[in-house]
Short mmCIF file of C-alpha atoms in Angstrom, two decimals:
data_model
loop_
_atom_site.label_atom_id
_atom_site.label_comp_id
_atom_site.label_asym_id
_atom_site.label_seq_id
_atom_site.Cartn_x
_atom_site.Cartn_y
_atom_site.Cartn_z
CA MET G 288 -57.66 110.70 -221.95
CA LYS G 289 -57.39 110.44 -225.96
CA SER G 290 -54.03 109.75 -225.41
CA ASN G 291 -53.87 106.93 -223.07
CA THR G 292 -57.15 104.79 -225.62
CA MET G 293 -55.31 105.91 -228.80
CA LYS G 294 -52.18 103.91 -227.29
CA GLY G 295 -53.83 101.41 -226.08
CA TYR G 296 -55.27 100.36 -229.50
CA ILE G 297 -51.78 100.89 -230.97
CA TYR G 298 -51.00 98.06 -228.15
CA ILE G 299 -53.84 95.66 -229.90
CA PHE G 300 -52.11 96.02 -233.72
CA LEU G 301 -48.54 95.54 -232.11
CA LEU G 302 -50.22 92.47 -230.85
CA ILE G 303 -52.29 91.02 -233.39
CA PRO G 304 -50.20 90.26 -236.08
CA CYS G 305 -46.89 89.26 -233.45
CA LEU G 306 -49.01 86.27 -231.86
CA VAL G 307 -49.05 85.38 -235.06
CA PHE G 308 -45.64 85.83 -237.75
CA CYS G 309 -43.52 86.25 -234.87
CA GLN G 310 -42.51 82.81 -235.53
CA THR G 311 -38.62 81.94 -235.11
CA GLU G 312 -37.42 79.52 -238.32
CA ILE G 313 -36.58 76.51 -237.98
CA SER G 314 -35.33 74.06 -239.88
CA LEU G 315 -36.85 69.79 -238.87
CA LEU G 316 -33.78 67.33 -238.54
CA GLU G 317 -34.25 63.90 -238.84
CA GLU G 318 -32.68 61.04 -236.52
CA GLU G 319 -29.94 60.00 -238.06
CA LYS G 320 -28.50 64.16 -238.60
CA VAL G 321 -28.96 64.90 -235.08
CA ASP G 322 -25.08 65.07 -234.13
CA SER G 323 -23.58 62.26 -232.11
CA SER G 324 -22.85 63.94 -229.16
CA ILE G 325 -26.02 65.25 -228.59
CA GLU G 326 -27.86 63.07 -225.39
CA TYR G 327 -31.70 61.68 -224.68
CA ASN G 328 -34.01 58.94 -223.76
CA GLY G 329 -36.69 58.29 -224.81
CA LYS G 330 -37.65 57.34 -228.96
CA LEU G 331 -37.11 61.37 -230.64
CA GLN G 332 -40.13 62.55 -231.23
CA LYS G 333 -39.52 65.90 -232.87
CA ALA G 334 -35.60 67.29 -233.45
CA VAL G 335 -35.74 70.80 -234.68
CA LEU G 336 -32.79 73.04 -235.40
CA TYR G 337 -33.21 77.49 -234.94
CA THR G 338 -31.17 80.70 -234.63
CA ASP G 339 -31.54 83.56 -231.82
CA ASP G 340 -28.91 85.82 -231.04
CA ASN G 341 -28.00 83.94 -228.68
CA GLY G 342 -26.62 81.32 -231.88
CA ASP G 343 -27.41 78.01 -232.82
CA HIS G 344 -30.16 75.28 -231.09
CA ILE G 345 -30.70 71.94 -231.03
CA VAL G 346 -33.98 70.92 -229.38
CA ILE G 347 -35.67 67.44 -229.00
CA LEU G 348 -38.66 65.70 -227.50
CA SER G 349 -38.30 62.38 -226.94
CA GLU G 350 -41.16 59.46 -225.39
CA THR G 351 -40.82 56.26 -223.71
CA GLY G 352 -44.42 55.39 -224.27
CA GLY G 353 -45.60 52.93 -222.34
CA VAL G 354 -43.08 50.31 -220.76
CA PRO G 355 -44.42 47.92 -218.03
CA SER G 356 -43.62 47.57 -214.72
CA LYS G 357 -40.46 46.10 -213.74
CA LYS G 358 -42.35 44.64 -210.46
CA ASP G 359 -45.94 43.89 -211.99
CA GLU G 360 -46.86 43.93 -215.63
CA ASP G 361 -50.03 44.44 -215.08
CA TYR G 362 -48.41 48.66 -214.34
CA GLN G 363 -46.76 50.91 -216.87
CA SER G 364 -45.21 53.77 -217.11
CA ALA G 365 -44.43 56.09 -219.67
CA GLU G 366 -41.42 59.30 -219.08
CA LEU G 367 -40.92 62.16 -221.73
CA TYR G 368 -37.82 64.47 -221.81
CA ALA G 369 -37.63 67.39 -223.67
CA TYR G 370 -33.79 69.39 -224.36
CA GLN G 371 -32.28 71.97 -225.30
CA TYR G 372 -28.61 72.14 -226.71
CA SER G 373 -26.88 75.31 -227.82
CA LEU G 374 -23.67 75.40 -230.31
CA ILE G 375 -20.72 77.11 -228.08
CA ARG G 376 -17.17 77.94 -229.89
CA THR G 377 -15.37 75.07 -230.11
CA GLY G 378 -18.32 73.05 -232.43
CA LYS G 379 -19.79 71.22 -229.41
CA TRP G 380 -23.05 70.79 -228.47
CA VAL G 381 -23.15 71.48 -224.64
CA LEU G 382 -26.71 71.18 -223.64
CA ASP G 383 -29.22 74.15 -222.06
CA TRP G 384 -31.65 72.47 -220.24
CA ARG G 385 -33.97 69.66 -219.70
CA MET G 386 -37.15 68.81 -219.12
CA TYR G 387 -38.69 66.11 -217.38
CA ASP G 388 -42.23 64.60 -216.12
CA PHE G 389 -44.29 61.36 -215.82
CA GLU G 390 -46.52 59.25 -215.37
CA LYS G 391 -45.56 56.47 -212.79
CA GLU G 392 -47.24 52.42 -212.19
CA CYS G 393 -50.56 52.96 -214.11
CA PRO G 394 -53.02 49.58 -214.11
CA LEU G 395 -55.74 51.24 -216.04
CA ASP G 396 -55.70 53.59 -219.73
CA LEU G 397 -52.43 55.70 -219.23
CA ILE G 398 -51.64 58.47 -221.70
CA CYS G 399 -48.14 60.37 -221.24
CA ASN G 400 -46.94 62.88 -224.51
CA PHE G 401 -46.80 65.88 -226.30
CA ILE G 402 -49.97 66.90 -227.59
CA PRO G 403 -49.29 67.54 -231.65
CA ASN G 404 -48.44 70.44 -233.94
CA SER G 405 -48.61 72.04 -230.49
CA PHE G 406 -44.33 72.92 -230.94
CA ALA G 407 -43.67 76.19 -231.73
CA ILE G 408 -40.23 79.05 -231.29
CA THR G 409 -41.20 82.30 -231.25
CA ASP G 410 -39.53 85.88 -230.51
CA LEU G 411 -42.81 87.29 -228.76
CA ASN G 412 -41.12 90.23 -227.35
CA ILE G 413 -39.08 91.15 -229.29
CA ASN G 414 -35.50 90.94 -228.04
CA GLY G 415 -33.69 88.42 -230.37
CA LYS G 416 -33.98 85.49 -226.87
CA ALA G 417 -36.52 83.15 -228.86
CA GLU G 418 -39.40 81.14 -227.81
CA VAL G 419 -39.20 77.25 -226.52
CA TRP G 420 -43.22 76.34 -226.47
CA LEU G 421 -43.55 72.70 -225.30
CA THR G 422 -47.43 71.04 -224.86
CA TYR G 423 -47.91 68.19 -223.29
CA GLN G 424 -50.20 65.22 -221.72
CA LEU G 425 -50.99 63.11 -218.86
CA VAL G 426 -53.48 60.93 -217.05
CA CYS G 427 -54.24 57.69 -215.79
CA THR G 428 -57.33 56.84 -214.80
CA GLY G 429 -59.75 54.25 -215.89
CA ASP G 430 -63.05 56.41 -216.88
CA ILE G 431 -63.55 59.56 -219.50
CA SER G 432 -62.03 62.37 -216.87
CA PRO G 433 -59.25 65.65 -218.26
CA SER G 434 -56.25 64.74 -219.03
CA THR G 435 -53.52 67.20 -217.32
CA MET G 436 -52.08 69.64 -219.30
CA LYS G 437 -48.95 70.98 -218.01
CA VAL G 438 -47.71 74.46 -221.07
CA ILE G 439 -44.02 74.98 -220.29
CA MET G 440 -42.35 77.84 -221.90
CA TYR G 441 -38.13 78.22 -221.69
CA GLU G 442 -36.95 81.66 -222.72
CA ASN G 443 -33.26 82.71 -222.74
CA GLY G 444 -32.85 79.57 -219.72
CA VAL G 445 -35.62 80.63 -218.00
CA LYS G 446 -39.02 78.06 -217.18
CA TYR G 447 -42.76 79.65 -217.46
CA ALA G 448 -44.54 77.10 -216.05
CA MET G 449 -48.90 76.74 -217.47
CA ARG G 450 -50.67 73.91 -215.59
CA GLY G 451 -54.17 72.36 -215.73
CA GLU G 452 -56.66 70.14 -217.08
CA ARG G 453 -57.95 69.88 -220.41
CA LYS G 454 -61.39 70.16 -220.95
CA VAL G 455 -64.60 66.84 -221.73
CA ILE G 456 -67.70 67.00 -224.14
CA LEU G 457 -70.04 65.01 -221.57
CA SER G 458 -72.60 65.00 -223.71
CA GLU G 459 -73.63 65.66 -227.70
CA ASN G 460 -74.34 69.67 -225.72
CA PRO G 461 -70.61 71.25 -226.53
CA ASP G 462 -71.37 73.60 -223.52
CA THR G 463 -72.03 70.60 -221.34
CA THR G 464 -68.72 70.71 -220.47
CA TYR G 465 -65.73 69.40 -217.05
CA GLY G 466 -62.27 70.35 -216.46
CA GLY G 467 -60.73 73.40 -218.87
CA GLU G 468 -58.91 75.52 -215.58
CA PHE G 469 -55.76 75.95 -215.73
CA ASN G 470 -52.53 78.02 -213.73
CA PHE G 471 -49.98 80.63 -214.63
CA ASP G 472 -46.81 80.19 -211.72
CA SER G 473 -45.49 83.22 -210.77
CA ALA G 474 -42.12 83.41 -213.44
CA PHE G 475 -44.96 84.10 -215.68
CA LYS G 476 -47.85 85.91 -213.74
CA ASN G 477 -43.99 87.92 -213.86
CA ALA G 478 -43.24 88.23 -218.14
CA PRO G 479 -44.54 90.27 -220.10
CA LEU G 480 -48.42 89.93 -220.96
CA ILE G 481 -47.89 88.45 -224.75
CA PHE G 482 -46.08 85.25 -223.28
CA ARG G 483 -49.43 84.88 -221.32
CA GLU G 484 -52.13 86.09 -224.60
CA TYR G 485 -49.77 83.24 -226.24
CA ALA G 486 -50.22 80.95 -223.60
CA ASN G 487 -53.45 81.19 -223.09
CA ARG G 488 -54.34 80.76 -227.32
CA LEU G 489 -52.30 77.83 -226.86
CA TRP G 490 -54.31 76.51 -223.75
CA ASP G 491 -57.07 77.22 -225.97
CA LYS G 492 -56.38 75.79 -229.76
CA HIS G 493 -55.54 71.78 -227.35
CA VAL G 494 -57.97 72.24 -224.57
CA ILE G 495 -60.81 70.15 -226.13
CA MET G 496 -59.88 66.49 -224.80
CA ASN G 497 -61.59 63.62 -227.10
CA TRP G 498 -61.75 60.07 -225.75
CA GLU G 499 -63.09 58.44 -229.66
#
């Protein structure tokens, strides 16, 4: 029993520093520095270069913003995208994966964007293969309903998803809230615990939604 307890303490001590420091070094790229062979839709929001055991990679985040509907100008649609390209031996950039989401035909207030300061690239399980973390929100509403929030992670081409709602504070009392629930998909549920721990930290950091 004492041995198992000691193992638990060791795991906790290892986990906490990793959640804080297991960030993969990235380089931000200006739009003009992105290789012309790399294609993406929407307006560039972020472009980063990073390296792991699989080589050099570029991650692109882009959004369209609200676009009037072709059928009715009183309606808007918005889309967001994320891409990862990898550099192969021939010197070409090839697409590894593409993520796409949207809010369509909205006659009310439209939100469809990556949440600021939420993007991260880590190697939490220290296997030399980086994890790319994307956090964004979607909503079409005429009131103060919470937006849908999603935390998406890719590791070695495999997608993990955490989906739910942001939390809205309903009064001056911060304990009076609405929303905030989430669910992990099967990939996350079967993943190493450290992935879910990090996803929870991202969720807690960004879950509060301020409509002011």
